[in-house]
C-alpha atoms as a printed R data frame, in Angstrom:
    type eleno elety resid chain resno       x       y       z
1   ATOM     1    CA   MET     A     1   0.171  -0.003   0.168
2   ATOM     2    CA   THR     A     2   1.307   3.030  -1.154
3   ATOM     3    CA   GLY     A     3   0.808   6.919  -0.379
4   ATOM     4    CA   GLN     A     4   0.386   6.422   3.533
5   ATOM     5    CA   LYS     A     5   1.696   9.027   5.314
6   ATOM     6    CA   ALA     A     6   4.445   7.888   7.806
7   ATOM     7    CA   ASP     A     7   2.697   9.321  11.133
8   ATOM     8    CA   ASP     A     8  -0.277   7.575  10.259
9   ATOM     9    CA   VAL     A     9   1.437   4.238  10.640
10  ATOM    10    CA   VAL     A    10   3.011   2.737  13.917
11  ATOM    11    CA   THR     A    11   3.950  -0.650  13.645
12  ATOM    12    CA   ALA     A    12   4.842  -3.529  15.667
13  ATOM    13    CA   ALA     A    13   5.798  -7.007  16.307
14  ATOM    14    CA   PHE     A    14   5.160  -9.828  18.600
15  ATOM    15    CA   LEU     A    15   7.882 -12.560  20.115
16  ATOM    16    CA   VAL     A    16   6.299 -15.880  21.782
17  ATOM    17    CA   ILE     A    17   9.149 -17.418  23.630
18  ATOM    18    CA   GLY     A    18   8.929 -20.755  24.786
19  ATOM    19    CA   ASP     A    19  10.160 -24.266  24.146
20  ATOM    20    CA   GLU     A    20   6.499 -25.398  25.046
21  ATOM    21    CA   ILE     A    21   4.750 -23.615  22.235
22  ATOM    22    CA   LEU     A    22   7.227 -25.107  19.716
23  ATOM    23    CA   SER     A    23   7.118 -28.396  20.981
24  ATOM    24    CA   GLY     A    24   3.166 -28.343  20.423
25  ATOM    25    CA   ARG     A    25   2.729 -28.991  24.270
26  ATOM    26    CA   THR     A    26   1.023 -26.081  24.832
27  ATOM    27    CA   LYS     A    27  -1.117 -24.388  21.868
28  ATOM    28    CA   ASP     A    28  -0.484 -20.440  21.548
29  ATOM    29    CA   LYS     A    29  -3.571 -18.427  22.203
30  ATOM    30    CA   ASN     A    30  -1.951 -15.039  22.400
31  ATOM    31    CA   ILE     A    31  -1.052 -14.421  18.731
32  ATOM    32    CA   GLY     A    32  -4.404 -13.873  17.200
33  ATOM    33    CA   PHE     A    33  -5.353 -11.888  20.826
34  ATOM    34    CA   VAL     A    34  -2.273  -9.422  20.122
35  ATOM    35    CA   ALA     A    35  -3.351  -8.998  16.371
36  ATOM    36    CA   ASP     A    36  -6.878  -8.187  16.939
37  ATOM    37    CA   TYR     A    37  -5.775  -5.885  19.833
38  ATOM    38    CA   MET     A    38  -3.309  -4.128  17.859
39  ATOM    39    CA   THR     A    39  -5.684  -3.919  14.773
40  ATOM    40    CA   SER     A    40  -8.433  -1.961  17.159
41  ATOM    41    CA   LEU     A    41  -5.626   0.295  18.448
42  ATOM    42    CA   GLY     A    42  -4.375   1.612  15.134
43  ATOM    43    CA   ILE     A    43  -1.203  -0.421  15.241
44  ATOM    44    CA   ASP     A    44   0.049  -2.517  12.498
45  ATOM    45    CA   LEU     A    45   1.167  -5.994  13.674
46  ATOM    46    CA   LYS     A    46   3.832  -6.461  11.174
47  ATOM    47    CA   GLU     A    47   5.614  -9.984  12.372
48  ATOM    48    CA   VAL     A    48   5.681 -12.905  14.634
49  ATOM    49    CA   ARG     A    49   8.540 -14.788  15.742
50  ATOM    50    CA   VAL     A    50   8.574 -17.815  18.210
51  ATOM    51    CA   VAL     A    51  11.684 -18.253  19.822
52  ATOM    52    CA   PRO     A    52  12.921 -21.401  22.307
53  ATOM    53    CA   ASP     A    53  13.970 -20.613  25.717
54  ATOM    54    CA   GLU     A    54  17.723 -19.984  24.512
55  ATOM    55    CA   ARG     A    55  19.031 -16.692  25.543
56  ATOM    56    CA   ASP     A    56  20.900 -16.280  22.211
57  ATOM    57    CA   GLU     A    57  18.245 -16.917  20.487
58  ATOM    58    CA   ILE     A    58  15.957 -14.338  22.477
59  ATOM    59    CA   VAL     A    59  18.741 -12.186  22.583
60  ATOM    60    CA   LEU     A    60  19.113 -11.855  18.642
61  ATOM    61    CA   ALA     A    61  15.112 -11.600  18.016
62  ATOM    62    CA   VAL     A    62  14.757  -8.755  20.622
63  ATOM    63    CA   ASN     A    63  17.746  -6.852  19.277
64  ATOM    64    CA   ALA     A    64  16.546  -7.336  15.525
65  ATOM    65    CA   LEU     A    65  12.640  -6.589  16.028
66  ATOM    66    CA   ARG     A    66  13.490  -3.607  18.219
67  ATOM    67    CA   SER     A    67  15.705  -1.897  15.798
68  ATOM    68    CA   LYS     A    68  12.914  -2.294  12.542
69  ATOM    69    CA   TYR     A    69   9.419  -1.744  14.573
70  ATOM    70    CA   ASP     A    70   7.991   0.877  16.707
71  ATOM    71    CA   TYR     A    71   6.912  -1.329  19.392
72  ATOM    72    CA   VAL     A    72   8.082  -5.174  20.483
73  ATOM    73    CA   PHE     A    73   5.786  -7.106  22.780
74  ATOM    74    CA   THR     A    74   7.068 -10.191  24.241
75  ATOM    75    CA   SER     A    75   4.913 -13.327  25.994
76  ATOM    76    CA   GLY     A    76   6.528 -16.201  27.845
77  ATOM    77    CA   GLY     A    77   9.280 -16.789  30.106
78  ATOM    78    CA   ILE     A    78   9.031 -14.857  33.445
79  ATOM    79    CA   GLY     A    79   7.942 -17.060  35.803
80  ATOM    80    CA   PRO     A    80   9.986 -18.308  38.717
81  ATOM    81    CA   THR     A    81  11.428 -21.783  37.373
82  ATOM    82    CA   HIS     A    82  14.831 -22.195  35.821
83  ATOM    83    CA   ASP     A    83  13.420 -22.244  32.437
84  ATOM    84    CA   ASP     A    84  12.382 -18.560  32.398
85  ATOM    85    CA   ILE     A    85  14.872 -16.736  30.904
86  ATOM    86    CA   THR     A    86  13.547 -13.822  29.276
87  ATOM    87    CA   ALA     A    87  13.850 -11.315  31.688
88  ATOM    88    CA   GLU     A    88  17.957 -12.042  31.918
89  ATOM    89    CA   SER     A    89  17.902 -12.525  28.207
90  ATOM    90    CA   VAL     A    90  16.146  -9.281  27.577
91  ATOM    91    CA   ALA     A    91  18.956  -7.391  29.995
92  ATOM    92    CA   ALA     A    92  21.586  -8.721  27.684
93  ATOM    93    CA   ALA     A    93  19.787  -7.520  24.861
94  ATOM    94    CA   PHE     A    94  20.098  -3.882  26.302
95  ATOM    95    CA   ASP     A    95  23.315  -5.186  28.056
96  ATOM    96    CA   VAL     A    96  22.252  -3.665  31.366
97  ATOM    97    CA   PRO     A    97  22.065  -5.285  34.773
98  ATOM    98    CA   LEU     A    98  19.047  -7.786  35.942
99  ATOM    99    CA   ASN     A    99  18.912  -6.764  39.498
100 ATOM   100    CA   LEU     A   100  15.785  -7.360  42.367
101 ATOM   101    CA   ASP     A   101  13.745  -4.323  41.814
102 ATOM   102    CA   PRO     A   102  12.551  -3.248  44.852
103 ATOM   103    CA   ARG     A   103   8.890  -2.006  43.202
104 ATOM   104    CA   ALA     A   104   8.324  -5.738  42.338
105 ATOM   105    CA   VAL     A   105   9.910  -6.708  45.725
106 ATOM   106    CA   ALA     A   106   7.311  -4.763  47.168
107 ATOM   107    CA   LEU     A   107   4.246  -6.189  45.248
108 ATOM   108    CA   LEU     A   108   4.909  -9.665  45.583
109 ATOM   109    CA   GLU     A   109   5.679  -9.326  49.485
110 ATOM   110    CA   THR     A   110   2.510  -7.733  49.527
111 ATOM   111    CA   HIS     A   111   0.858 -10.186  47.604
112 ATOM   112    CA   TYR     A   112   2.282 -13.482  49.406
113 ATOM   113    CA   ALA     A   113   1.786 -14.682  53.071
114 ATOM   114    CA   PRO     A   114   4.363 -14.277  55.498
115 ATOM   115    CA   GLY     A   115   7.649 -16.750  54.503
116 ATOM   116    CA   GLN     A   116   5.940 -17.527  51.327
117 ATOM   117    CA   PHE     A   117   8.075 -15.399  48.742
118 ATOM   118    CA   THR     A   118  10.507 -17.883  48.272
119 ATOM   119    CA   PRO     A   119  13.614 -17.597  46.502
120 ATOM   120    CA   ALA     A   120  11.935 -18.880  43.253
121 ATOM   121    CA   ARG     A   121   9.194 -16.389  43.322
122 ATOM   122    CA   GLN     A   122  12.003 -13.622  43.840
123 ATOM   123    CA   ARG     A   123  12.900 -14.513  40.463
124 ATOM   124    CA   MET     A   124  10.003 -12.871  39.231
125 ATOM   125    CA   ALA     A   125  11.257  -9.674  41.076
126 ATOM   126    CA   ARG     A   126  14.000  -9.472  38.425
127 ATOM   127    CA   ILE     A   127  13.791  -6.644  36.300
128 ATOM   128    CA   PRO     A   128  16.257  -5.009  33.884
129 ATOM   129    CA   GLU     A   129  17.989  -1.795  35.036
130 ATOM   130    CA   GLY     A   130  15.971   1.324  33.927
131 ATOM   131    CA   ALA     A   131  12.991  -0.669  32.832
132 ATOM   132    CA   ASP     A   132   9.407   0.458  33.994
133 ATOM   133    CA   LEU     A   133   7.087  -2.118  35.594
134 ATOM   134    CA   ILE     A   134   4.083  -3.646  33.821
135 ATOM   135    CA   GLU     A   135   0.739  -3.847  35.975
136 ATOM   136    CA   ASN     A   136  -0.604  -7.212  36.405
137 ATOM   137    CA   LYS     A   137  -3.869  -7.443  38.246
138 ATOM   138    CA   VAL     A   138  -4.308 -11.235  38.095
139 ATOM   139    CA   SER     A   139  -1.663 -12.478  39.950
140 ATOM   140    CA   LYS     A   140   0.865  -9.452  40.825
141 ATOM   141    CA   ALA     A   141   4.293 -10.691  39.565
142 ATOM   142    CA   PRO     A   142   4.584  -7.608  36.961
143 ATOM   143    CA   GLY     A   143   5.678  -7.388  33.547
144 ATOM   144    CA   PHE     A   144   8.222  -4.821  32.270
145 ATOM   145    CA   ARG     A   145   8.738  -2.375  29.766
146 ATOM   146    CA   ILE     A   146  12.490  -1.125  28.609
147 ATOM   147    CA   GLU     A   147  12.731   1.336  25.476
148 ATOM   148    CA   ASN     A   148  10.057  -0.233  23.280
149 ATOM   149    CA   VAL     A   149  10.008  -3.546  24.238
150 ATOM   150    CA   HIS     A   150   7.286  -4.596  26.560
151 ATOM   151    CA   VAL     A   151   7.823  -7.960  28.472
152 ATOM   152    CA   MET     A   152   4.493  -9.622  29.603
153 ATOM   153    CA   ALA     A   153   3.789 -13.329  30.607
154 ATOM   154    CA   GLY     A   154   2.541 -16.429  28.610
155 ATOM   155    CA   VAL     A   155  -0.399 -17.112  30.552
156 ATOM   156    CA   PRO     A   156  -3.263 -16.137  28.285
157 ATOM   157    CA   SER     A   157  -5.265 -14.354  31.423
158 ATOM   158    CA   ILE     A   158  -2.254 -12.288  32.551
159 ATOM   159    CA   MET     A   159  -0.617 -11.328  28.982
160 ATOM   160    CA   GLN     A   160  -4.486  -9.887  28.418
161 ATOM   161    CA   ALA     A   161  -4.454  -7.995  31.553
162 ATOM   162    CA   MET     A   162  -1.204  -6.585  31.077
163 ATOM   163    CA   MET     A   163  -1.824  -5.506  27.529
164 ATOM   164    CA   ASP     A   164  -4.399  -3.410  28.793
165 ATOM   165    CA   ALA     A   165  -2.442  -1.929  31.284
166 ATOM   166    CA   ILE     A   166   0.008  -0.646  28.674
167 ATOM   167    CA   SER     A   167  -2.663  -0.010  25.947
168 ATOM   168    CA   PRO     A   168  -2.894   3.675  27.043
169 ATOM   169    CA   THR     A   169   0.538   4.548  26.854
170 ATOM   170    CA   LEU     A   170   1.111   3.271  23.455
171 ATOM   171    CA   LYS     A   171   0.918   5.884  20.216
172 ATOM   172    CA   THR     A   172  -1.546   4.598  17.818
173 ATOM   173    CA   GLY     A   173  -1.850   5.523  14.087
174 ATOM   174    CA   LYS     A   174  -4.723   5.850  11.576
175 ATOM   175    CA   LYS     A   175  -7.022   2.855  12.220
176 ATOM   176    CA   MET     A   176  -7.120   0.281   9.268
177 ATOM   177    CA   LEU     A   177 -10.559   0.034   8.016
178 ATOM   178    CA   SER     A   178 -12.041  -3.041   5.995
179 ATOM   179    CA   GLU     A   179 -14.919  -4.228   4.003
180 ATOM   180    CA   THR     A   180 -15.415  -7.968   2.517
181 ATOM   181    CA   VAL     A   181 -17.232  -8.849  -0.929
182 ATOM   182    CA   ALA     A   182 -18.473 -12.435  -1.435
183 ATOM   183    CA   ALA     A   183 -17.620 -14.004  -4.776
184 ATOM   184    CA   ASP     A   184 -19.404 -17.367  -5.613
185 ATOM   185    CA   MET     A   185 -16.731 -18.459  -7.772
186 ATOM   186    CA   PRO     A   186 -12.906 -19.594  -7.377
187 ATOM   187    CA   GLU     A   187 -10.559 -17.173  -7.024
188 ATOM   188    CA   SER     A   188  -8.762 -18.068 -10.124
189 ATOM   189    CA   ARG     A   189 -11.760 -16.532 -12.403
190 ATOM   190    CA   ILE     A   190 -11.272 -13.103 -10.634
191 ATOM   191    CA   ALA     A   191  -7.556 -12.925  -9.956
192 ATOM   192    CA   ASP     A   192  -6.560 -10.837 -13.203
193 ATOM   193    CA   ARG     A   193  -9.529  -8.446 -12.328
194 ATOM   194    CA   LEU     A   194  -8.569  -7.834  -8.527
195 ATOM   195    CA   ALA     A   195  -4.494  -7.413  -9.795
196 ATOM   196    CA   ALA     A   196  -5.950  -4.818 -11.806
197 ATOM   197    CA   ILE     A   197  -8.281  -3.006  -9.169
198 ATOM   198    CA   GLN     A   198  -5.405  -3.606  -6.848
199 ATOM   199    CA   GLU     A   199  -3.454  -1.648  -9.180
200 ATOM   200    CA   ALA     A   200  -5.759   1.312  -9.709
201 ATOM   201    CA   HIS     A   201  -6.258   1.892  -5.889
202 ATOM   202    CA   PRO     A   202  -2.442   1.717  -4.404
203 ATOM   203    CA   GLU     A   203  -3.807   2.744  -0.989
204 ATOM   204    CA   THR     A   204  -5.556  -0.170  -0.320
205 ATOM   205    CA   LEU     A   205  -4.853  -4.108   0.381
206 ATOM   206    CA   ILE     A   206  -6.866  -6.530  -1.264
207 ATOM   207    CA   GLY     A   207  -6.722 -10.053  -0.513
208 ATOM   208    CA   SER     A   208  -8.681 -12.978  -1.674
209 ATOM   209    CA   TYR     A   209  -9.183 -16.055   0.724
210 ATOM   210    CA   PRO     A   210 -10.738 -19.427  -0.869
211 ATOM   211    CA   ASN     A   211 -13.137 -21.949   0.530
212 ATOM   212    CA   ALA     A   212 -14.196 -24.952  -0.540
213 ATOM   213    CA   SER     A   213 -17.507 -26.660   0.567
214 ATOM   214    CA   ASP     A   214 -19.187 -29.954  -0.912
215 ATOM   215    CA   GLY     A   215 -17.441 -29.639  -4.090
216 ATOM   216    CA   LYS     A   216 -18.224 -25.990  -4.814
217 ATOM   217    CA   PHE     A   217 -15.346 -23.279  -4.684
218 ATOM   218    CA   THR     A   218 -16.175 -19.481  -3.602
219 ATOM   219    CA   THR     A   219 -13.862 -16.681  -2.262
220 ATOM   220    CA   GLN     A   220 -13.869 -13.932   0.244
221 ATOM   221    CA   ILE     A   221 -12.470 -10.892  -0.946
222 ATOM   222    CA   VAL     A   222 -11.135  -8.268   1.920
223 ATOM   223    CA   ILE     A   223 -10.131  -4.779   0.887
224 ATOM   224    CA   ARG     A   224  -8.220  -2.834   3.666
225 ATOM   225    CA   SER     A   225  -7.215   0.848   3.568
226 ATOM   226    CA   ARG     A   226  -7.121   3.805   5.857
227 ATOM   227    CA   ASP     A   227  -9.135   6.056   3.825
228 ATOM   228    CA   GLU     A   228 -12.691   5.419   4.312
229 ATOM   229    CA   ASP     A   229 -13.651   7.032   0.691
230 ATOM   230    CA   VAL     A   230 -10.442   4.906  -1.132
231 ATOM   231    CA   LEU     A   231 -11.941   1.777   0.789
232 ATOM   232    CA   HIS     A   232 -15.385   2.091  -0.791
233 ATOM   233    CA   ALA     A   233 -14.164   3.345  -3.956
234 ATOM   234    CA   ALA     A   234 -12.342  -0.215  -4.365
235 ATOM   235    CA   LYS     A   235 -15.162  -2.304  -3.174
236 ATOM   236    CA   ARG     A   236 -17.460  -0.563  -5.623
237 ATOM   237    CA   ASP     A   237 -14.852  -1.972  -8.042
238 ATOM   238    CA   VAL     A   238 -14.266  -5.552  -6.481
239 ATOM   239    CA   ALA     A   239 -18.273  -5.938  -6.484
240 ATOM   240    CA   GLN     A   240 -18.595  -4.620 -10.059
241 ATOM   241    CA   ALA     A   241 -15.920  -7.185 -11.190
242 ATOM   242    CA   VAL     A   242 -17.563 -10.112  -9.423
243 ATOM   243    CA   ALA     A   243 -21.152  -8.851 -11.089
244 ATOM   244    CA   GLU     A   244 -19.791  -8.736 -14.591
245 ATOM   245    CA   ILE     A   245 -17.943 -12.234 -13.978
246 ATOM   246    CA   LEU     A   246 -21.276 -14.123 -12.765
247 ATOM   247    CA   GLY     A   247 -23.264 -12.297 -15.331
248 ATOM   248    CA   SER     A   248 -20.741 -13.503 -18.265
């Protein structure tokens, strides 16, 4: 899509961290949520990566993504066990110390009964130097934000609560709008027309999504743009193309 003012576009990447995701033991439920959430805010989610619980891989991914996009959001690996290494890996990516943070310690000491703030739980109070805390209304153990990187829990309910906590702090762009045209035909019949319509409306993104049921092929055509007038003009052209092909 061309012709879009840079100030209207805010970009983000989502980094999913965890061996359990890559092994299939845990089915990710956060990617779809983050994609929907970013769209609702007016932020373009441009990339998603999944990496194992390996320090070098996390550092590499964090540094690559934070230099490329306005925001990076991560999920997973900030719990109390030995394999929760996201905090130390992010600290390494920024080349800053990882220490017990007095703010996080105070939150967790208040949350747990006397004597229950164990050394394992104290791991959740380790925060990279210079980072801000991300509130966790569900289980109190905070996430953190350092520069444009937001580090959150992997548990969906906690990650979603953290996202709600940080959303007011995020800059947003002009929201992407979308319209859908249903075409009672396989996408191959309308492919050339869609290519021409896309070229005629460079400020849109046009995608075709085929479906097959009982041997019958249909297509959903989705038109997206940040400009409502442009969107409606492109939709009219797509609808006209569909009607002409069906009538031929």
